[in-house]
Short mmCIF file of C-alpha atoms in Angstrom, two decimals:
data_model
loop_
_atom_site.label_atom_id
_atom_site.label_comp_id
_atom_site.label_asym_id
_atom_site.label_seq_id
_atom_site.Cartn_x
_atom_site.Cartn_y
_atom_site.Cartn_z
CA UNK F 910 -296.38 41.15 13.83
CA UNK F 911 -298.33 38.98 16.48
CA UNK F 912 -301.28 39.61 17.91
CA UNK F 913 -300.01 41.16 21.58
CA UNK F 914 -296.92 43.04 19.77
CA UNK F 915 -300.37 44.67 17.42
CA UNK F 916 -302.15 45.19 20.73
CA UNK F 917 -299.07 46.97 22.44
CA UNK F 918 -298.36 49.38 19.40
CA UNK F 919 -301.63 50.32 19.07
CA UNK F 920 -302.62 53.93 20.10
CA UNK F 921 -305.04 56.95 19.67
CA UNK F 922 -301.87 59.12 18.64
CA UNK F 923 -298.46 59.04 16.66
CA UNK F 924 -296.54 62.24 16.96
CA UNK F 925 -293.38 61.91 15.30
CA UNK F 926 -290.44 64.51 16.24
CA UNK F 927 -289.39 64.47 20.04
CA UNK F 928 -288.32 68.10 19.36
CA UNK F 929 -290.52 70.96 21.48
CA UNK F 930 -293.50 71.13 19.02
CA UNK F 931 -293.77 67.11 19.63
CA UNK F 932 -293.47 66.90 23.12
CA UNK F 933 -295.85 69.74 23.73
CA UNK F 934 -298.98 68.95 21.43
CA UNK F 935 -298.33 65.29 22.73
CA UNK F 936 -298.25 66.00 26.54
CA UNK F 937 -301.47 68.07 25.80
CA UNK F 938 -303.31 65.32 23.67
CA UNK F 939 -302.36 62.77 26.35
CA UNK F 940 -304.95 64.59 28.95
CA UNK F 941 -307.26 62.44 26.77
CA UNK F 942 -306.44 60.06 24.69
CA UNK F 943 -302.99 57.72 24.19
CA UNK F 944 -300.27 58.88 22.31
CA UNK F 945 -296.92 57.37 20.96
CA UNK F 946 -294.12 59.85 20.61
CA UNK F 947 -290.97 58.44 17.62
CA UNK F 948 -287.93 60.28 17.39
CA UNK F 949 -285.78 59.25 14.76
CA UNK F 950 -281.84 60.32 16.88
CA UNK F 951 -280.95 58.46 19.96
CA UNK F 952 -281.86 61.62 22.14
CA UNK F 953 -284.62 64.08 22.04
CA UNK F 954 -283.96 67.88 21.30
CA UNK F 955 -280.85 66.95 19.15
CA UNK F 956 -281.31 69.49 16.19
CA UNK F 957 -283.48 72.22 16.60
CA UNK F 958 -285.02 72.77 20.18
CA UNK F 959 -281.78 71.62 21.90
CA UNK F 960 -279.67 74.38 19.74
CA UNK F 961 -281.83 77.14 21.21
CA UNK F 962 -280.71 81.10 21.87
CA UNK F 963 -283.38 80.43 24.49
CA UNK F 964 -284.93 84.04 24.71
CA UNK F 965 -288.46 84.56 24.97
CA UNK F 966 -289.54 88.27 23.48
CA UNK F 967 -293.31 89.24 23.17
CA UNK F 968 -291.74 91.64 20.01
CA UNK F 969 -290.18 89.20 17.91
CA UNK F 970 -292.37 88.20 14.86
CA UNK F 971 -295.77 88.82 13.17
CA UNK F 972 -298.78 89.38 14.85
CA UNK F 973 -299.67 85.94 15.04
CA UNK F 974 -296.28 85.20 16.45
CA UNK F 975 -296.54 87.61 19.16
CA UNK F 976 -300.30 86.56 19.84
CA UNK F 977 -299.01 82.99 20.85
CA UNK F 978 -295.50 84.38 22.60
CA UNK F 979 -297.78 86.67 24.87
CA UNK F 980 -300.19 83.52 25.41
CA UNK F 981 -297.70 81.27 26.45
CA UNK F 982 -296.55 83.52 29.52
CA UNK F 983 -298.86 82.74 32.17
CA UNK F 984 -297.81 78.75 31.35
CA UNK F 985 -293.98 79.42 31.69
CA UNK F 986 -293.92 81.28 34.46
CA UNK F 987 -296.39 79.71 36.62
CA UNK F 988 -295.74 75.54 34.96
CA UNK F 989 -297.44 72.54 35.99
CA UNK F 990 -296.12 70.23 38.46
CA UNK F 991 -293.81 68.09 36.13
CA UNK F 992 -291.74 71.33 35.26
CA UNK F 993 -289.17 71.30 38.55
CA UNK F 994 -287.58 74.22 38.39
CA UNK F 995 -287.92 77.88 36.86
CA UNK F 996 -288.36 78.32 33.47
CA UNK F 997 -287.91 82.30 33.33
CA UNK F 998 -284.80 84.52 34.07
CA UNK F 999 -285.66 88.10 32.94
CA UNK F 1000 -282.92 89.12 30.58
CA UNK F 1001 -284.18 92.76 28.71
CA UNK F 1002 -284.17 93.08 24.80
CA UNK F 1003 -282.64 96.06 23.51
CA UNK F 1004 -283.62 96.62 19.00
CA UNK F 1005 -281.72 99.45 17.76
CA UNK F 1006 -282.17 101.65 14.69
CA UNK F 1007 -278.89 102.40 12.88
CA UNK F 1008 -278.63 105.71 11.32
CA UNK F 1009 -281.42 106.07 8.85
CA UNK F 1010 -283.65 103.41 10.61
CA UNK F 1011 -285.50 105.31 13.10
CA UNK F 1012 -289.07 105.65 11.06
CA UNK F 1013 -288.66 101.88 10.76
CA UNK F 1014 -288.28 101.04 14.31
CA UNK F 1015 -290.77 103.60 15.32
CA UNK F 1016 -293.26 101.76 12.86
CA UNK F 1017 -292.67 98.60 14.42
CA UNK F 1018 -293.61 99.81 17.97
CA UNK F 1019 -296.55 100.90 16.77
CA UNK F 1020 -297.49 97.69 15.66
CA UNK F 1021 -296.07 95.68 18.63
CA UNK F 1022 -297.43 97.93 21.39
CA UNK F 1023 -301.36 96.65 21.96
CA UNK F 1024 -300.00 93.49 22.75
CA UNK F 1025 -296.61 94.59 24.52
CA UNK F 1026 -297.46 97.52 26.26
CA UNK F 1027 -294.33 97.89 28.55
CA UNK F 1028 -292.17 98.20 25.40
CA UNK F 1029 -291.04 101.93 24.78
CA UNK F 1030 -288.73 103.62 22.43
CA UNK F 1031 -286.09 105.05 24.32
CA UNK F 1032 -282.87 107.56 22.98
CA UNK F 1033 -279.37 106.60 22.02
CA UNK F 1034 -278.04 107.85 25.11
CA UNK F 1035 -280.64 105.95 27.28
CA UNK F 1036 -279.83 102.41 25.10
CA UNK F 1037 -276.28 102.94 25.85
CA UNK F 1038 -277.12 102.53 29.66
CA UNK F 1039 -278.69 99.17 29.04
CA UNK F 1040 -275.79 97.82 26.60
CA UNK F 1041 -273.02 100.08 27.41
CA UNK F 1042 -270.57 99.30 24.37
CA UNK F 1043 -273.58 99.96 22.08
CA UNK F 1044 -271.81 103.31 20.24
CA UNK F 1045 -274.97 105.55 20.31
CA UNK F 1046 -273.56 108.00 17.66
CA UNK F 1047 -273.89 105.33 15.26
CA UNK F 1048 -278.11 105.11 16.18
CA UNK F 1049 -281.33 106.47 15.35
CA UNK F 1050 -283.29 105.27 18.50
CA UNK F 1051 -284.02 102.29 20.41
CA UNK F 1052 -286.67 99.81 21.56
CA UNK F 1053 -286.74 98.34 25.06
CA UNK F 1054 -287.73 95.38 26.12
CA UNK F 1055 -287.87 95.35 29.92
CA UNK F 1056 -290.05 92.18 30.82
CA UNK F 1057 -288.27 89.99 27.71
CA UNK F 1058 -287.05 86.70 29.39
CA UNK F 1059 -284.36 84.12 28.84
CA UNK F 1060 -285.69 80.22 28.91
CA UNK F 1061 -284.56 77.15 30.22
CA UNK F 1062 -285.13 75.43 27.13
CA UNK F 1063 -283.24 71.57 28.66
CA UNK F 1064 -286.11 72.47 32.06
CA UNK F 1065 -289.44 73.29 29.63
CA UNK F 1066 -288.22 70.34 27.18
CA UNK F 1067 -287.93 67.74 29.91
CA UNK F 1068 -291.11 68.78 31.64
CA UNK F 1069 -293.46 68.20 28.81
CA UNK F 1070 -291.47 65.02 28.15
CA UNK F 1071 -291.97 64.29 32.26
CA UNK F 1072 -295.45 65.27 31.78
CA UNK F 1073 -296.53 63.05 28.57
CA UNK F 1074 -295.25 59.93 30.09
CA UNK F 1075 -297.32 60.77 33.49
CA UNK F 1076 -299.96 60.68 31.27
CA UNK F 1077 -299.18 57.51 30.10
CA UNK F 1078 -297.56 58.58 26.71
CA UNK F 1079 -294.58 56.46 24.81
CA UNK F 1080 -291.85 58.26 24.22
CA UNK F 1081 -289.61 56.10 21.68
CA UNK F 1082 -286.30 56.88 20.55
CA UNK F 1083 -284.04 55.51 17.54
CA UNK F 1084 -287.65 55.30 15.84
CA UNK F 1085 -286.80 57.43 12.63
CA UNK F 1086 -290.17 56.92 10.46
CA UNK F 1087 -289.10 54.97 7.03
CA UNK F 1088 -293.35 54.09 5.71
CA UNK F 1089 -296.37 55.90 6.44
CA UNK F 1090 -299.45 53.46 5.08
CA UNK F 1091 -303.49 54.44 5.85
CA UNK F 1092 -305.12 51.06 5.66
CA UNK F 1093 -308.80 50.97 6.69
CA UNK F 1094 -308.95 54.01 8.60
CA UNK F 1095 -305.77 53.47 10.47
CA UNK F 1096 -302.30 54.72 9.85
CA UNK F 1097 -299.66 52.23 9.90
CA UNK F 1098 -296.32 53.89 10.47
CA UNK F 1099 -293.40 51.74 10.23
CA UNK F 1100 -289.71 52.65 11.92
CA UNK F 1101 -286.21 52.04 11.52
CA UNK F 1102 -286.34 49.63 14.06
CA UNK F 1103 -288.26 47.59 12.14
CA UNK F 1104 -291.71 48.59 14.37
CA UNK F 1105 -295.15 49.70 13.60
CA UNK F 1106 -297.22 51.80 14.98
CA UNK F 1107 -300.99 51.83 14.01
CA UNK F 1108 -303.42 54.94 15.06
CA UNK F 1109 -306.24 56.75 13.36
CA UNK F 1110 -304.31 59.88 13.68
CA UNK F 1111 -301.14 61.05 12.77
CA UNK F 1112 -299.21 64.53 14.48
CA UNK F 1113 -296.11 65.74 11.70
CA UNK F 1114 -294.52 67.64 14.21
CA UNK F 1115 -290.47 66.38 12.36
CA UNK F 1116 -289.67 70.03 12.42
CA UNK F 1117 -286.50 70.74 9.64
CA UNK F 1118 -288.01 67.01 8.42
CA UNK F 1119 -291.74 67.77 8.17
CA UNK F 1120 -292.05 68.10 4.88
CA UNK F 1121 -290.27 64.84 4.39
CA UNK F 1122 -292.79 63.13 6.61
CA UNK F 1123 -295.71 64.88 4.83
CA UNK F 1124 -294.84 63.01 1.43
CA UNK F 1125 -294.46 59.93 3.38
CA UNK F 1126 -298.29 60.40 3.97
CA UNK F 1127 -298.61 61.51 0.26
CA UNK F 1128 -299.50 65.07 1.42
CA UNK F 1129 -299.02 68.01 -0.20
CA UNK F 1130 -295.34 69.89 0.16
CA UNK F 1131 -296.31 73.57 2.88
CA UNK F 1132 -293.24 74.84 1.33
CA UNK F 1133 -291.29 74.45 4.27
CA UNK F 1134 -287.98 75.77 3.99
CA UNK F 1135 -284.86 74.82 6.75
CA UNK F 1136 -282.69 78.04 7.27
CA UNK F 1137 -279.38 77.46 9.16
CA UNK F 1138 -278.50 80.08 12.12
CA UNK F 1139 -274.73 80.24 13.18
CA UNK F 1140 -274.38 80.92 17.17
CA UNK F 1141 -271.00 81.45 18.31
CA UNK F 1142 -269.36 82.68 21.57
CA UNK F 1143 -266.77 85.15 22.68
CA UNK F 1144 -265.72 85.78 26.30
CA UNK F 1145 -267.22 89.06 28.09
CA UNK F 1146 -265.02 91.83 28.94
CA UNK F 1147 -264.30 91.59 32.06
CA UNK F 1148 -265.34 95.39 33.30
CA UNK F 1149 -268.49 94.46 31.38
CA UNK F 1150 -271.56 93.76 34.17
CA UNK F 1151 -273.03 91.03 31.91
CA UNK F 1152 -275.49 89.79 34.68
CA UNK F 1153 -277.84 92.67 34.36
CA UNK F 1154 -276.61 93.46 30.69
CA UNK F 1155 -279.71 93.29 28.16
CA UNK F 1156 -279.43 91.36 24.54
CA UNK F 1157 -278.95 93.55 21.96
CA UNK F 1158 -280.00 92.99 18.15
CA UNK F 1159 -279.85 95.22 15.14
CA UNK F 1160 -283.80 95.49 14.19
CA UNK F 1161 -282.33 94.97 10.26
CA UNK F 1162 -281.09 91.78 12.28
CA UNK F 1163 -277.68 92.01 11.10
CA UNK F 1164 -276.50 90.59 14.68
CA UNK F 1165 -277.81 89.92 18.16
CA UNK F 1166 -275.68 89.68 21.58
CA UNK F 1167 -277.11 87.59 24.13
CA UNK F 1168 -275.09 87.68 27.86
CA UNK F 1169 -274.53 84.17 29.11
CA UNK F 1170 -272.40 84.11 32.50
CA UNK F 1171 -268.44 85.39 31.71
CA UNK F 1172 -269.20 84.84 27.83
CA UNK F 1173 -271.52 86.49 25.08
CA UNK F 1174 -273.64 84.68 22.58
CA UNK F 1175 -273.34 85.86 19.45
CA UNK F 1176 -274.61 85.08 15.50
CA UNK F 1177 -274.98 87.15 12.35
CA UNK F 1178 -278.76 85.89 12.82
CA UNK F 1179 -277.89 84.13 9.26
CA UNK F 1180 -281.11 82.24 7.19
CA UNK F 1181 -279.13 80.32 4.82
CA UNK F 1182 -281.81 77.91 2.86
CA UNK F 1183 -280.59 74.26 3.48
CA UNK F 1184 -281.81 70.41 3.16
CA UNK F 1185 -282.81 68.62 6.07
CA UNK F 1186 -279.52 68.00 8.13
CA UNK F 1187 -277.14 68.24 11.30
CA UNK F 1188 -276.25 71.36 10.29
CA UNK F 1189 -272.91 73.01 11.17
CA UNK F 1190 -271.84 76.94 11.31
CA UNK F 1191 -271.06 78.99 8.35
CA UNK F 1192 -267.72 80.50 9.26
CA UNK F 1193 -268.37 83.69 6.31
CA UNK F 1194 -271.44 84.51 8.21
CA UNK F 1195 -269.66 84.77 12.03
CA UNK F 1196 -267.37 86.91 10.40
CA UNK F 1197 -269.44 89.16 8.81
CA UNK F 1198 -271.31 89.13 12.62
CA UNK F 1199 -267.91 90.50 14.47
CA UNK F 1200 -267.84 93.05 11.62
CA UNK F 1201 -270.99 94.36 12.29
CA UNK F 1202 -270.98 93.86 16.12
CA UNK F 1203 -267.52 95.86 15.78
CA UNK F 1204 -269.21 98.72 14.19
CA UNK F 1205 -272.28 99.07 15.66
CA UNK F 1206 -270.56 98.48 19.02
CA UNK F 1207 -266.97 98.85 21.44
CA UNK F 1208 -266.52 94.88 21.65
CA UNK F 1209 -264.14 93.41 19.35
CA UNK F 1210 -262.94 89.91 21.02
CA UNK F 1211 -262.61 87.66 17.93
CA UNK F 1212 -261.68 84.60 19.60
CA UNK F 1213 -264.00 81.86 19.38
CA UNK F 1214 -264.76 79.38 22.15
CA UNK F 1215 -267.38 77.21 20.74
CA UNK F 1216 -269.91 77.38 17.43
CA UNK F 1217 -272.55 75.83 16.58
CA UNK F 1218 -276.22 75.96 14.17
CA UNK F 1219 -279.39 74.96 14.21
CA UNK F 1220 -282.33 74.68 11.56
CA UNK F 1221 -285.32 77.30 11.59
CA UNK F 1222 -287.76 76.08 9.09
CA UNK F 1223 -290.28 78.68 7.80
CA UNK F 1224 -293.35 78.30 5.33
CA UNK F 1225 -293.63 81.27 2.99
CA UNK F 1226 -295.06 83.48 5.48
CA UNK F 1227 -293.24 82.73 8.44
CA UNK F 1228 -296.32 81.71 10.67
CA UNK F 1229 -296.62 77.88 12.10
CA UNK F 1230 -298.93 75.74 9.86
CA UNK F 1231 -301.09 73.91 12.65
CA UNK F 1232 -304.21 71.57 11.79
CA UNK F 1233 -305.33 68.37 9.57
CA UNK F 1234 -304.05 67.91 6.09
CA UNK F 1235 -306.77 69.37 3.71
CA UNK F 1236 -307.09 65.92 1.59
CA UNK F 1237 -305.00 63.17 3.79
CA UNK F 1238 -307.31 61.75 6.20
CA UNK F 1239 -305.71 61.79 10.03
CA UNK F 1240 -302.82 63.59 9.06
CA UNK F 1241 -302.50 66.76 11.24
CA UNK F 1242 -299.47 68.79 10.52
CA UNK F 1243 -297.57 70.77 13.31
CA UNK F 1244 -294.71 72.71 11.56
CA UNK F 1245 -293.15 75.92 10.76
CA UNK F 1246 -292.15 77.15 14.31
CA UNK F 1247 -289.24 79.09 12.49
CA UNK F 1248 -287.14 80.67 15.34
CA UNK F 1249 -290.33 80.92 17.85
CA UNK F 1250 -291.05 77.41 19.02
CA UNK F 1251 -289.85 77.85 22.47
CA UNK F 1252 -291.65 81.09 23.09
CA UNK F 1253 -295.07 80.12 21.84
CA UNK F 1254 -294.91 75.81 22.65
CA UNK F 1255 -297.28 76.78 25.11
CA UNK F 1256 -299.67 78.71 23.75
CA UNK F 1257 -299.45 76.40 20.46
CA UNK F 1258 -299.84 73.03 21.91
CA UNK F 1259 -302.88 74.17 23.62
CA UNK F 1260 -304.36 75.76 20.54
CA UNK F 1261 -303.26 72.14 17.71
CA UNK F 1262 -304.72 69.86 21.13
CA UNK F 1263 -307.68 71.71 20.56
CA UNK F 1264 -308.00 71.94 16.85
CA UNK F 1265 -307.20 67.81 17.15
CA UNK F 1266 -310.77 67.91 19.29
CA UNK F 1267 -313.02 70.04 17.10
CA UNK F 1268 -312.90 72.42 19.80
CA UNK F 1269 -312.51 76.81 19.64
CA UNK F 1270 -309.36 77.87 19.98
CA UNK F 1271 -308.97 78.92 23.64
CA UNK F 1272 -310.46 81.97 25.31
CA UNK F 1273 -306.76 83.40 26.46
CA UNK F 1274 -305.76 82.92 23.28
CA UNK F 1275 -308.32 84.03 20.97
CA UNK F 1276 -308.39 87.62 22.86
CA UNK F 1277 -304.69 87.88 21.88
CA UNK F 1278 -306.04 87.62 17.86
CA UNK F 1279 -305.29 84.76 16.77
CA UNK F 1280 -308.00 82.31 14.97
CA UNK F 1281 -307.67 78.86 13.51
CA UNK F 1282 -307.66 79.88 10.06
CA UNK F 1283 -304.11 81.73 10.86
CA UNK F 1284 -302.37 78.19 11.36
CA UNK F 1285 -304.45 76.13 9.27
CA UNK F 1286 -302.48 74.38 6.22
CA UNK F 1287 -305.42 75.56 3.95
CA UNK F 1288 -304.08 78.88 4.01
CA UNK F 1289 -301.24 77.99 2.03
CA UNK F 1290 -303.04 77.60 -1.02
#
């Protein structure tokens, strides 16, 4: 390498993954200091973030989950300037209870209603007028969701990508990391390309892949674990109103319904362990989904137009691992996102930008509950 290609790849900051959880944390550490985004496919968003059901629901999760989801609200629906359009359609949630699962459901609101106040149990008869195939024989009792949105996952992606380079961030793709060396302080991270990049601090944010990355940097496994998710849609009925129709989900989630235009979005919410990979639908799980739609519900269009999966990689207990390696030096891990990256980015850039500065976790955030020590990778053991 000579001396001015050394200068040039030189930064503060390496985040590797150009999925949401890179973008983010790197358009938020860019406020401040320079930062080099790699992303190992030819586009950005390709697995994960770009595979999206897009639905942003202050219920879905554990606490610290729905600490971060009700955090990031104020951000999506009032962005910065490099987000150009909206990022927030309202689109209700409707959880049922099937026979035998009200005490369950009623537990959960419980739990879910400090945070998510406008949430309220509601009667089978009432659910029905929110999803009106829902058969509400066949139900204990519902939850309602009335201020759950749908996101514009391509919009939020492409303004924190907008935003980073503004900031005079990198953004480098067909940069797949191969070597990850720490020599004298600095961390020297070669690419497929046959480039290096040298910075004192490293961001693992290689979703399905972070794991992979972390043994690059001879860290410690979190246990991260990539589930695949089958999504699949089916055309609408065509007396059904689907533009004020709320998604539906079985709470046990056996299935969930999401409206899009003249079609619904469907998948047996499947979380089939998996390597690392481009992963493709499981044709046994969609049809075990139109089984269980067909009970629970009236629909029963079995035609597919178009399938597809995505990875949603959980540690053991399905909360984000956020903060620097306990024993690799400049190695800060942003991972774990599961099915909620989307609905908390906000919230959880903000809070790993911070934890990058030695700084408290911020104010709007730490009312909601959540601390440090939630995220950090010494929790795992």
């Amino acid at each position: 390498m000579t001396t001015s290609e050394h200068e040039s790849n030189t930064t503060d900051v390496v985040v590797i993954g150009g999925g949401i959880a890179g973008v983010s944390l790197g358009y938020e550490l860019a406020s401040d200091r320079r930062v080099t985004l790699l992303e190992r496919e030819s586009t950005l968003a390709f697995h994960t973030t770009g595979r999206s059901a897009a639905l942003f629901l202050e219920t879905y999760g554990n606490s610290t989950i729905r600490a971060l989801t009700t955090a990031s609200r104020e951000f999506l629906e009032h962005p910065p300037e490099y987000f150009r359009s909206e990022l927030l359609a309202p689109r209700p949630l409707l959880q049922f209870a099937a026979t035998g699962r009200g005490d369950a459901l009623e537990a959960m609101y419980a739990d879910i209603s400090r945070l998510t106040p406008d949430a309220a149990l509601i009667s089978p008869a009432d659910a029905r007028a929110f999803f009106p195939p829902l058969r509400p024989e066949l139900i204990d009792c519902a939850l309602y969701e009335p201020h759950s949105m749908e996101v514009d996952v391509h919009a939020l992606h492409q303004g924190y990508v907008r935003g980073l380079r503004d900031r005079g961030g990198r953004v480098l793709t067909g940069a797949g990391v191969t070597r990850l060396e720490r020599i004298d302080g600095l961390w020297h991270v070669h690419t497929m390309n046959g480039s290096v990049h040298i910075a004192p601090l490293v961001v693992d944010a290689a979703g399905a892949w972070a794991d992979v990355v972390g043994a690059m940097a001879g860290a410690d496994t979190i246990g991260l674990v990539p589930m695949r998710r089958s999504v699949f849609m089916v055309a609408a009925p065509e007396n059904l109103d689907t533009a004020h129709l709320a998604t539906l989900s079985d709470m046990d989630e056996k299935f969930y319904i999401k409206p899009e235009g003249a079609q619904l979005l469907c998948s047996p919410a499947d979380e089939t362990p998996t390597e690392p990979s481009d992963a493709r639908p499981d044709e046994l799980e969609m049809a075990r989904a139109f089984d269980a739609i067909a009970e629970a519900t009236t629909l029963t269009a079995r035609h597919v137009r178009s399938s597809w999966a995505g990875l949603r990689s959980f540690v053991p207990d399905r909360t984000p691992v956020v903060g620097f390696d306990r024993q690799v030096e400049g190695f800060f891990w942003c991972a774990g996102q599961g099915g909620y990256g989307i609905q908390t980015c906000a919230a959880l850039a903000r809070v790993g930008a911070t934890i990058v500065r030695g700084e408290r976790v911020p104010e709007d955030v730490a009312v909601k509950g959540l601390d440090e020590a939630d995220l950090s990778p010494s929790r795992l053991g």
